[in-house]
Amino acid sequence: GESVGLHLPTLSVQEGDNSIINCAYSNSASDYFIWYKQESGKGPQFIIDIRSNMDKRQGQRVTVLLNKTVKHLSLQIAATQPGDSAVYFCAENTLGERALTFGSGTRLQVQP
Amino acid sequence: SQTIHQWPATLVQPVGSPLSLECTVEGTSNPNLYWYRQAAGRGLQLLFYSVGIGQISSEVPQNLSASRPQDRQFILSSKKLLLSDSGFYLCAWRQSEAFFGQGTRLTVV
């Protein structure tokens, strides 16, 4: 079936550097994408979303880029902080589907 | 504002015992509700979703069941737990993005 997956299982960055977490999706009909952050022992928290009619969206220190041509989604975190250390999931949805489909996650480790 | 409550936070149960995890949502009506399971170091697997009272859709065959007795209440159950039921269970409700509870860590021993 259709799937959402991530390129890198673990990403280690230095504090203050920018982080880029990537995600590939296979369903060309996907029209809504979300990034979640999950800290150890907690439920995922919404970070930022983007719809398929956009290719870029910015939040506070985060930017999501969507490339529909190659079915690729990325999350950029500026000036990464120790508090950014967590597992990051991408998720996608297709209009009419009830549930989000999640990728397998990338662990971000921020080195002081 | 909307909030989602999930309990208990941790649970240790023997094999063959029953299970009941409860999830309630506040601040919204007729939400779409979801149960996910997350194995250690893995992604989220959708187990059940519900679009209304008494309406349950199962995504994967398993030893678990779900019920929605009230609009903002979603219950995950099992009659007899298996070792493979161990995991981190997450309840969520959704408008566009999904909002998650804090999860229940279930260990079957």
PDB file of N, CA and C in Angstrom, chain A residues 5-95:
ATOM      1  N   GLY A   5       7.773   7.429   4.367  1.00  0.00           N
ATOM      2  CA  GLY A   5       8.998   6.970   5.016  1.00  0.00           C
ATOM      3  C   GLY A   5      10.030   8.053   5.125  1.00  0.00           C
ATOM      4  N   LEU A   6      11.034   7.843   5.891  1.00  0.00           N
ATOM      5  CA  LEU A   6      12.077   8.816   6.145  1.00  0.00           C
ATOM      6  C   LEU A   6      13.409   8.290   5.648  1.00  0.00           C
ATOM      7  N   HIS A   7      14.312   9.225   5.218  1.00  0.00           N
ATOM      8  CA  HIS A   7      15.600   8.831   4.702  1.00  0.00           C
ATOM      9  C   HIS A   7      16.563   8.465   5.815  1.00  0.00           C
ATOM     10  N   LEU A   8      16.594   9.205   6.904  1.00  0.00           N
ATOM     11  CA  LEU A   8      17.591   9.049   7.940  1.00  0.00           C
ATOM     12  C   LEU A   8      16.938   8.700   9.256  1.00  0.00           C
ATOM     13  N   PRO A   9      17.347   7.601   9.876  1.00  0.00           N
ATOM     14  CA  PRO A   9      16.770   7.266  11.172  1.00  0.00           C
ATOM     15  C   PRO A   9      17.283   8.135  12.313  1.00  0.00           C
ATOM     16  N   THR A  10      18.536   8.600  12.252  1.00  0.00           N
ATOM     17  CA  THR A  10      19.124   9.406  13.317  1.00  0.00           C
ATOM     18  C   THR A  10      19.915  10.550  12.703  1.00  0.00           C
ATOM     19  N   LEU A  11      19.725  11.731  13.256  1.00  0.00           N
ATOM     20  CA  LEU A  11      20.448  12.910  12.817  1.00  0.00           C
ATOM     21  C   LEU A  11      21.073  13.580  14.028  1.00  0.00           C
ATOM     22  N   SER A  12      22.386  13.776  13.995  1.00  0.00           N
ATOM     23  CA  SER A  12      23.083  14.421  15.093  1.00  0.00           C
ATOM     24  C   SER A  12      23.632  15.759  14.614  1.00  0.00           C
ATOM     25  N   VAL A  13      23.306  16.821  15.332  1.00  0.00           N
ATOM     26  CA  VAL A  13      23.747  18.173  14.947  1.00  0.00           C
ATOM     27  C   VAL A  13      24.307  18.891  16.164  1.00  0.00           C
ATOM     28  N   GLN A  14      25.105  19.898  15.895  1.00  0.00           N
ATOM     29  CA  GLN A  14      25.638  20.739  16.959  1.00  0.00           C
ATOM     30  C   GLN A  14      24.639  21.835  17.310  1.00  0.00           C
ATOM     31  N   GLU A  15      24.594  22.153  18.575  1.00  0.00           N
ATOM     32  CA  GLU A  15      23.734  23.246  19.014  1.00  0.00           C
ATOM     33  C   GLU A  15      24.052  24.510  18.218  1.00  0.00           C
ATOM     34  N   GLY A  16      23.030  25.168  17.739  1.00  0.00           N
ATOM     35  CA  GLY A  16      23.199  26.386  16.958  1.00  0.00           C
ATOM     36  C   GLY A  16      23.194  26.168  15.457  1.00  0.00           C
ATOM     37  N   ASP A  17      23.465  24.925  15.046  1.00  0.00           N
ATOM     38  CA  ASP A  17      23.426  24.618  13.608  1.00  0.00           C
ATOM     39  C   ASP A  17      21.971  24.489  13.148  1.00  0.00           C
ATOM     40  N   ASN A  18      21.811  24.492  11.840  1.00  0.00           N
ATOM     41  CA  ASN A  18      20.486  24.227  11.272  1.00  0.00           C
ATOM     42  C   ASN A  18      20.323  22.725  11.040  1.00  0.00           C
ATOM     43  N   SER A  19      19.110  22.223  11.230  1.00  0.00           N
ATOM     44  CA  SER A  19      18.812  20.802  11.020  1.00  0.00           C
ATOM     45  C   SER A  19      17.851  20.661   9.858  1.00  0.00           C
ATOM     46  N   ILE A  20      18.045  19.600   9.100  1.00  0.00           N
ATOM     47  CA  ILE A  20      17.120  19.281   8.019  1.00  0.00           C
ATOM     48  C   ILE A  20      16.726  17.821   8.145  1.00  0.00           C
ATOM     49  N   ILE A  21      15.447  17.588   8.306  1.00  0.00           N
ATOM     50  CA  ILE A  21      14.919  16.228   8.396  1.00  0.00           C
ATOM     51  C   ILE A  21      14.067  15.980   7.164  1.00  0.00           C
ATOM     52  N   ASN A  22      14.297  14.859   6.515  1.00  0.00           N
ATOM     53  CA  ASN A  22      13.658  14.573   5.237  1.00  0.00           C
ATOM     54  C   ASN A  22      12.625  13.460   5.346  1.00  0.00           C
ATOM     55  N   CYS A  23      11.700  13.493   4.419  1.00  0.00           N
ATOM     56  CA  CYS A  23      10.634  12.496   4.386  1.00  0.00           C
ATOM     57  C   CYS A  23      10.222  12.287   2.934  1.00  0.00           C
ATOM     58  N   ALA A  24      10.054  11.035   2.541  1.00  0.00           N
ATOM     59  CA  ALA A  24       9.548  10.714   1.215  1.00  0.00           C
ATOM     60  C   ALA A  24       8.170  10.102   1.353  1.00  0.00           C
ATOM     61  N   TYR A  25       7.300  10.428   0.435  1.00  0.00           N
ATOM     62  CA  TYR A  25       5.975   9.820   0.445  1.00  0.00           C
ATOM     63  C   TYR A  25       5.709   9.225  -0.928  1.00  0.00           C
ATOM     64  N   SER A  26       4.814   8.278  -0.978  1.00  0.00           N
ATOM     65  CA  SER A  26       4.612   7.568  -2.235  1.00  0.00           C
ATOM     66  C   SER A  26       3.241   7.816  -2.859  1.00  0.00           C
ATOM     67  N   ASN A  27       2.313   8.372  -2.087  1.00  0.00           N
ATOM     68  CA  ASN A  27       0.967   8.574  -2.605  1.00  0.00           C
ATOM     69  C   ASN A  27       0.867   9.925  -3.295  1.00  0.00           C
ATOM     70  N   SER A  28       0.788   9.909  -4.590  1.00  0.00           N
ATOM     71  CA  SER A  28       0.741  11.160  -5.346  1.00  0.00           C
ATOM     72  C   SER A  28      -0.545  11.946  -5.083  1.00  0.00           C
ATOM     73  N   ALA A  29      -1.541  11.290  -4.495  1.00  0.00           N
ATOM     74  CA  ALA A  29      -2.806  11.968  -4.176  1.00  0.00           C
ATOM     75  C   ALA A  29      -2.777  12.649  -2.812  1.00  0.00           C
ATOM     76  N   SER A  30      -1.703  12.477  -2.075  1.00  0.00           N
ATOM     77  CA  SER A  30      -1.604  13.129  -0.763  1.00  0.00           C
ATOM     78  C   SER A  30      -1.674  14.640  -0.939  1.00  0.00           C
ATOM     79  N   ASP A  31      -2.491  15.282  -0.107  1.00  0.00           N
ATOM     80  CA  ASP A  31      -2.653  16.717  -0.276  1.00  0.00           C
ATOM     81  C   ASP A  31      -2.448  17.509   1.004  1.00  0.00           C
ATOM     82  N   TYR A  32      -2.086  16.827   2.069  1.00  0.00           N
ATOM     83  CA  TYR A  32      -1.896  17.517   3.353  1.00  0.00           C
ATOM     84  C   TYR A  32      -0.788  16.807   4.093  1.00  0.00           C
ATOM     85  N   PHE A  33       0.148  17.594   4.626  1.00  0.00           N
ATOM     86  CA  PHE A  33       1.332  17.029   5.253  1.00  0.00           C
ATOM     87  C   PHE A  33       1.592  17.741   6.583  1.00  0.00           C
ATOM     88  N   ILE A  34       2.065  16.957   7.534  1.00  0.00           N
ATOM     89  CA  ILE A  34       2.278  17.493   8.872  1.00  0.00           C
ATOM     90  C   ILE A  34       3.602  16.962   9.414  1.00  0.00           C
ATOM     91  N   TRP A  35       4.249  17.787  10.193  1.00  0.00           N
ATOM     92  CA  TRP A  35       5.400  17.347  10.973  1.00  0.00           C
ATOM     93  C   TRP A  35       5.028  17.358  12.448  1.00  0.00           C
ATOM     94  N   TYR A  36       5.439  16.256  13.121  1.00  0.00           N
ATOM     95  CA  TYR A  36       5.233  16.132  14.556  1.00  0.00           C
ATOM     96  C   TYR A  36       6.572  15.936  15.253  1.00  0.00           C
ATOM     97  N   LYS A  37       6.601  16.385  16.501  1.00  0.00           N
ATOM     98  CA  LYS A  37       7.763  16.186  17.366  1.00  0.00           C
ATOM     99  C   LYS A  37       7.309  15.322  18.537  1.00  0.00           C
ATOM    100  N   GLN A  38       8.075  14.270  18.823  1.00  0.00           N
ATOM    101  CA  GLN A  38       7.718  13.418  19.947  1.00  0.00           C
ATOM    102  C   GLN A  38       8.908  13.287  20.880  1.00  0.00           C
ATOM    103  N   GLU A  39       8.722  13.781  22.082  1.00  0.00           N
ATOM    104  CA  GLU A  39       9.728  13.627  23.124  1.00  0.00           C
ATOM    105  C   GLU A  39       9.508  12.294  23.831  1.00  0.00           C
ATOM    106  N   SER A  40      10.545  11.816  24.470  1.00  0.00           N
ATOM    107  CA  SER A  40      10.520  10.489  25.069  1.00  0.00           C
ATOM    108  C   SER A  40       9.361  10.336  26.056  1.00  0.00           C
ATOM    109  N   GLY A  41       8.558   9.302  25.866  1.00  0.00           N
ATOM    110  CA  GLY A  41       7.476   9.011  26.787  1.00  0.00           C
ATOM    111  C   GLY A  41       6.256   9.890  26.647  1.00  0.00           C
ATOM    112  N   LYS A  42       6.213  10.709  25.605  1.00  0.00           N
ATOM    113  CA  LYS A  42       5.077  11.623  25.418  1.00  0.00           C
ATOM    114  C   LYS A  42       4.416  11.386  24.074  1.00  0.00           C
ATOM    115  N   GLY A  43       3.227  11.944  23.923  1.00  0.00           N
ATOM    116  CA  GLY A  43       2.550  11.867  22.651  1.00  0.00           C
ATOM    117  C   GLY A  43       3.137  12.860  21.654  1.00  0.00           C
ATOM    118  N   PRO A  44       2.980  12.611  20.367  1.00  0.00           N
ATOM    119  CA  PRO A  44       3.481  13.545  19.351  1.00  0.00           C
ATOM    120  C   PRO A  44       2.811  14.913  19.461  1.00  0.00           C
ATOM    121  N   GLN A  45       3.603  15.939  19.189  1.00  0.00           N
ATOM    122  CA  GLN A  45       3.094  17.309  19.205  1.00  0.00           C
ATOM    123  C   GLN A  45       3.187  17.893  17.802  1.00  0.00           C
ATOM    124  N   PHE A  46       2.140  18.558  17.407  1.00  0.00           N
ATOM    125  CA  PHE A  46       2.096  19.222  16.109  1.00  0.00           C
ATOM    126  C   PHE A  46       3.150  20.314  16.023  1.00  0.00           C
ATOM    127  N   ILE A  47       3.892  20.327  14.912  1.00  0.00           N
ATOM    128  CA  ILE A  47       4.875  21.394  14.696  1.00  0.00           C
ATOM    129  C   ILE A  47       4.382  22.347  13.619  1.00  0.00           C
ATOM    130  N   ILE A  48       4.148  21.801  12.435  1.00  0.00           N
ATOM    131  CA  ILE A  48       3.791  22.644  11.300  1.00  0.00           C
ATOM    132  C   ILE A  48       3.150  21.765  10.234  1.00  0.00           C
ATOM    133  N   ASP A  49       2.296  22.352   9.452  1.00  0.00           N
ATOM    134  CA  ASP A  49       1.652  21.604   8.376  1.00  0.00           C
ATOM    135  C   ASP A  49       1.756  22.371   7.065  1.00  0.00           C
ATOM    136  N   ILE A  50       1.454  21.694   5.983  1.00  0.00           N
ATOM    137  CA  ILE A  50       1.471  22.326   4.672  1.00  0.00           C
ATOM    138  C   ILE A  50       0.511  21.584   3.756  1.00  0.00           C
ATOM    139  N   ARG A  51      -0.175  22.324   2.928  1.00  0.00           N
ATOM    140  CA  ARG A  51      -1.086  21.713   1.963  1.00  0.00           C
ATOM    141  C   ARG A  51      -0.397  21.651   0.614  1.00  0.00           C
ATOM    142  N   SER A  52      -0.925  20.815  -0.245  1.00  0.00           N
ATOM    143  CA  SER A  52      -0.228  20.529  -1.496  1.00  0.00           C
ATOM    144  C   SER A  52      -0.238  21.689  -2.474  1.00  0.00           C
ATOM    145  N   ASN A  53      -1.030  22.723  -2.187  1.00  0.00           N
ATOM    146  CA  ASN A  53      -1.019  23.890  -3.077  1.00  0.00           C
ATOM    147  C   ASN A  53       0.087  24.878  -2.707  1.00  0.00           C
ATOM    148  N   MET A  54       0.913  24.484  -1.731  1.00  0.00           N
ATOM    149  CA  MET A  54       2.036  25.310  -1.320  1.00  0.00           C
ATOM    150  C   MET A  54       3.311  24.501  -1.459  1.00  0.00           C
ATOM    151  N   ASP A  55       4.459  25.188  -1.553  1.00  0.00           N
ATOM    152  CA  ASP A  55       5.724  24.472  -1.559  1.00  0.00           C
ATOM    153  C   ASP A  55       6.618  24.865  -0.389  1.00  0.00           C
ATOM    154  N   LYS A  56       6.172  25.854   0.363  1.00  0.00           N
ATOM    155  CA  LYS A  56       6.976  26.278   1.514  1.00  0.00           C
ATOM    156  C   LYS A  56       6.066  26.933   2.538  1.00  0.00           C
ATOM    157  N   ARG A  57       6.373  26.655   3.800  1.00  0.00           N
ATOM    158  CA  ARG A  57       5.639  27.312   4.872  1.00  0.00           C
ATOM    159  C   ARG A  57       6.596  27.482   6.049  1.00  0.00           C
ATOM    160  N   GLN A  58       6.516  28.650   6.658  1.00  0.00           N
ATOM    161  CA  GLN A  58       7.448  28.950   7.749  1.00  0.00           C
ATOM    162  C   GLN A  58       6.711  29.158   9.047  1.00  0.00           C
ATOM    163  N   GLY A  59       7.342  28.679  10.127  1.00  0.00           N
ATOM    164  CA  GLY A  59       6.851  28.942  11.464  1.00  0.00           C
ATOM    165  C   GLY A  59       7.971  29.573  12.265  1.00  0.00           C
ATOM    166  N   GLN A  60       7.861  29.448  13.553  1.00  0.00           N
ATOM    167  CA  GLN A  60       8.914  29.994  14.406  1.00  0.00           C
ATOM    168  C   GLN A  60      10.102  29.032  14.411  1.00  0.00           C
ATOM    169  N   ARG A  61      11.165  29.378  13.811  1.00  0.00           N
ATOM    170  CA  ARG A  61      12.404  28.600  13.673  1.00  0.00           C
ATOM    171  C   ARG A  61      12.253  27.353  12.814  1.00  0.00           C
ATOM    172  N   VAL A  62      11.080  27.082  12.309  1.00  0.00           N
ATOM    173  CA  VAL A  62      10.889  25.903  11.470  1.00  0.00           C
ATOM    174  C   VAL A  62      10.337  26.297  10.107  1.00  0.00           C
ATOM    175  N   THR A  63      10.756  25.522   9.120  1.00  0.00           N
ATOM    176  CA  THR A  63      10.275  25.704   7.751  1.00  0.00           C
ATOM    177  C   THR A  63       9.991  24.328   7.173  1.00  0.00           C
ATOM    178  N   VAL A  64       8.856  24.173   6.523  1.00  0.00           N
ATOM    179  CA  VAL A  64       8.551  22.934   5.833  1.00  0.00           C
ATOM    180  C   VAL A  64       8.579  23.214   4.334  1.00  0.00           C
ATOM    181  N   LEU A  65       9.255  22.348   3.618  1.00  0.00           N
ATOM    182  CA  LEU A  65       9.347  22.434   2.164  1.00  0.00           C
ATOM    183  C   LEU A  65       8.693  21.202   1.556  1.00  0.00           C
ATOM    184  N   LEU A  66       7.911  21.419   0.533  1.00  0.00           N
ATOM    185  CA  LEU A  66       7.216  20.332  -0.146  1.00  0.00           C
ATOM    186  C   LEU A  66       7.590  20.337  -1.621  1.00  0.00           C
ATOM    187  N   ASN A  67       8.098  19.219  -2.087  1.00  0.00           N
ATOM    188  CA  ASN A  67       8.404  19.056  -3.503  1.00  0.00           C
ATOM    189  C   ASN A  67       7.529  17.933  -4.045  1.00  0.00           C
ATOM    190  N   LYS A  68       6.452  18.317  -4.675  1.00  0.00           N
ATOM    191  CA  LYS A  68       5.484  17.314  -5.135  1.00  0.00           C
ATOM    192  C   LYS A  68       6.007  16.533  -6.334  1.00  0.00           C
ATOM    193  N   THR A  69       6.917  17.137  -7.062  1.00  0.00           N
ATOM    194  CA  THR A  69       7.453  16.458  -8.245  1.00  0.00           C
ATOM    195  C   THR A  69       8.162  15.168  -7.867  1.00  0.00           C
ATOM    196  N   VAL A  70       8.945  15.233  -6.787  1.00  0.00           N
ATOM    197  CA  VAL A  70       9.691  14.050  -6.347  1.00  0.00           C
ATOM    198  C   VAL A  70       9.089  13.456  -5.074  1.00  0.00           C
ATOM    199  N   LYS A  71       7.941  13.950  -4.658  1.00  0.00           N
ATOM    200  CA  LYS A  71       7.245  13.450  -3.465  1.00  0.00           C
ATOM    201  C   LYS A  71       8.169  13.474  -2.246  1.00  0.00           C
ATOM    202  N   HIS A  72       8.626  14.666  -1.953  1.00  0.00           N
ATOM    203  CA  HIS A  72       9.586  14.829  -0.871  1.00  0.00           C
ATOM    204  C   HIS A  72       9.162  15.990   0.016  1.00  0.00           C
ATOM    205  N   LEU A  73       9.328  15.770   1.303  1.00  0.00           N
ATOM    206  CA  LEU A  73       8.953  16.743   2.329  1.00  0.00           C
ATOM    207  C   LEU A  73      10.148  16.917   3.255  1.00  0.00           C
ATOM    208  N   SER A  74      10.432  18.135   3.655  1.00  0.00           N
ATOM    209  CA  SER A  74      11.521  18.323   4.606  1.00  0.00           C
ATOM    210  C   SER A  74      11.123  19.320   5.690  1.00  0.00           C
ATOM    211  N   LEU A  75      11.755  19.149   6.829  1.00  0.00           N
ATOM    212  CA  LEU A  75      11.576  20.056   7.961  1.00  0.00           C
ATOM    213  C   LEU A  75      12.927  20.674   8.267  1.00  0.00           C
ATOM    214  N   GLN A  76      12.983  21.972   8.246  1.00  0.00           N
ATOM    215  CA  GLN A  76      14.214  22.662   8.572  1.00  0.00           C
ATOM    216  C   GLN A  76      14.030  23.363   9.907  1.00  0.00           C
ATOM    217  N   ILE A  77      14.984  23.150  10.804  1.00  0.00           N
ATOM    218  CA  ILE A  77      14.966  23.795  12.114  1.00  0.00           C
ATOM    219  C   ILE A  77      16.184  24.706  12.183  1.00  0.00           C
ATOM    220  N   ALA A  78      15.936  25.974  12.382  1.00  0.00           N
ATOM    221  CA  ALA A  78      17.027  26.946  12.450  1.00  0.00           C
ATOM    222  C   ALA A  78      17.576  27.031  13.870  1.00  0.00           C
ATOM    223  N   ALA A  79      18.899  27.221  13.962  1.00  0.00           N
ATOM    224  CA  ALA A  79      19.549  27.418  15.264  1.00  0.00           C
ATOM    225  C   ALA A  79      19.090  26.355  16.255  1.00  0.00           C
ATOM    226  N   THR A  80      19.367  25.096  15.922  1.00  0.00           N
ATOM    227  CA  THR A  80      18.878  23.973  16.716  1.00  0.00           C
ATOM    228  C   THR A  80      19.326  24.084  18.166  1.00  0.00           C
ATOM    229  N   GLN A  81      18.402  23.789  19.052  1.00  0.00           N
ATOM    230  CA  GLN A  81      18.643  23.886  20.486  1.00  0.00           C
ATOM    231  C   GLN A  81      18.538  22.506  21.141  1.00  0.00           C
ATOM    232  N   PRO A  82      19.120  22.330  22.318  1.00  0.00           N
ATOM    233  CA  PRO A  82      19.004  21.025  23.000  1.00  0.00           C
ATOM    234  C   PRO A  82      17.566  20.575  23.181  1.00  0.00           C
ATOM    235  N   GLY A  83      16.669  21.512  23.378  1.00  0.00           N
ATOM    236  CA  GLY A  83      15.258  21.183  23.531  1.00  0.00           C
ATOM    237  C   GLY A  83      14.612  20.659  22.265  1.00  0.00           C
ATOM    238  N   ASP A  84      15.316  20.761  21.163  1.00  0.00           N
ATOM    239  CA  ASP A  84      14.796  20.214  19.905  1.00  0.00           C
ATOM    240  C   ASP A  84      15.057  18.721  19.785  1.00  0.00           C
ATOM    241  N   SER A  85      15.866  18.178  20.662  1.00  0.00           N
ATOM    242  CA  SER A  85      16.161  16.745  20.633  1.00  0.00           C
ATOM    243  C   SER A  85      14.870  15.956  20.844  1.00  0.00           C
ATOM    244  N   ALA A  86      14.550  15.109  19.886  1.00  0.00           N
ATOM    245  CA  ALA A  86      13.295  14.357  19.924  1.00  0.00           C
ATOM    246  C   ALA A  86      13.248  13.481  18.679  1.00  0.00           C
ATOM    247  N   VAL A  87      12.157  12.747  18.534  1.00  0.00           N
ATOM    248  CA  VAL A  87      11.888  12.027  17.290  1.00  0.00           C
ATOM    249  C   VAL A  87      10.882  12.838  16.494  1.00  0.00           C
ATOM    250  N   TYR A  88      11.158  12.996  15.229  1.00  0.00           N
ATOM    251  CA  TYR A  88      10.306  13.782  14.349  1.00  0.00           C
ATOM    252  C   TYR A  88       9.634  12.866  13.325  1.00  0.00           C
ATOM    253  N   PHE A  89       8.329  13.020  13.209  1.00  0.00           N
ATOM    254  CA  PHE A  89       7.546  12.217  12.270  1.00  0.00           C
ATOM    255  C   PHE A  89       6.913  13.117  11.222  1.00  0.00           C
ATOM    256  N   CYS A  90       6.929  12.648   9.991  1.00  0.00           N
ATOM    257  CA  CYS A  90       6.081  13.267   8.996  1.00  0.00           C
ATOM    258  C   CYS A  90       4.797  12.443   8.894  1.00  0.00           C
ATOM    259  N   ALA A  91       3.746  13.085   8.478  1.00  0.00           N
ATOM    260  CA  ALA A  91       2.472  12.411   8.283  1.00  0.00           C
ATOM    261  C   ALA A  91       1.792  13.004   7.064  1.00  0.00           C
ATOM    262  N   GLU A  92       1.009  12.197   6.390  1.00  0.00           N
ATOM    263  CA  GLU A  92       0.310  12.693   5.213  1.00  0.00           C
ATOM    264  C   GLU A  92      -1.133  12.252   5.236  1.00  0.00           C
ATOM    265  N   ASN A  93      -1.914  12.964   4.489  1.00  0.00           N
ATOM    266  CA  ASN A  93      -3.333  12.641   4.379  1.00  0.00           C
ATOM    267  C   ASN A  93      -3.807  12.950   2.974  1.00  0.00           C
ATOM    268  N   THR A  94      -4.775  12.196   2.558  1.00  0.00           N
ATOM    269  CA  THR A  94      -5.406  12.423   1.272  1.00  0.00           C
ATOM    270  C   THR A  94      -6.841  12.821   1.517  1.00  0.00           C
ATOM    271  N   LEU A  95      -7.314  13.777   0.762  1.00  0.00           N
ATOM    272  CA  LEU A  95      -8.687  14.259   0.918  1.00  0.00           C
ATOM    273  C   LEU A  95      -9.658  13.092   0.916  1.00  0.00           C
TER     274      LEU A  95
END
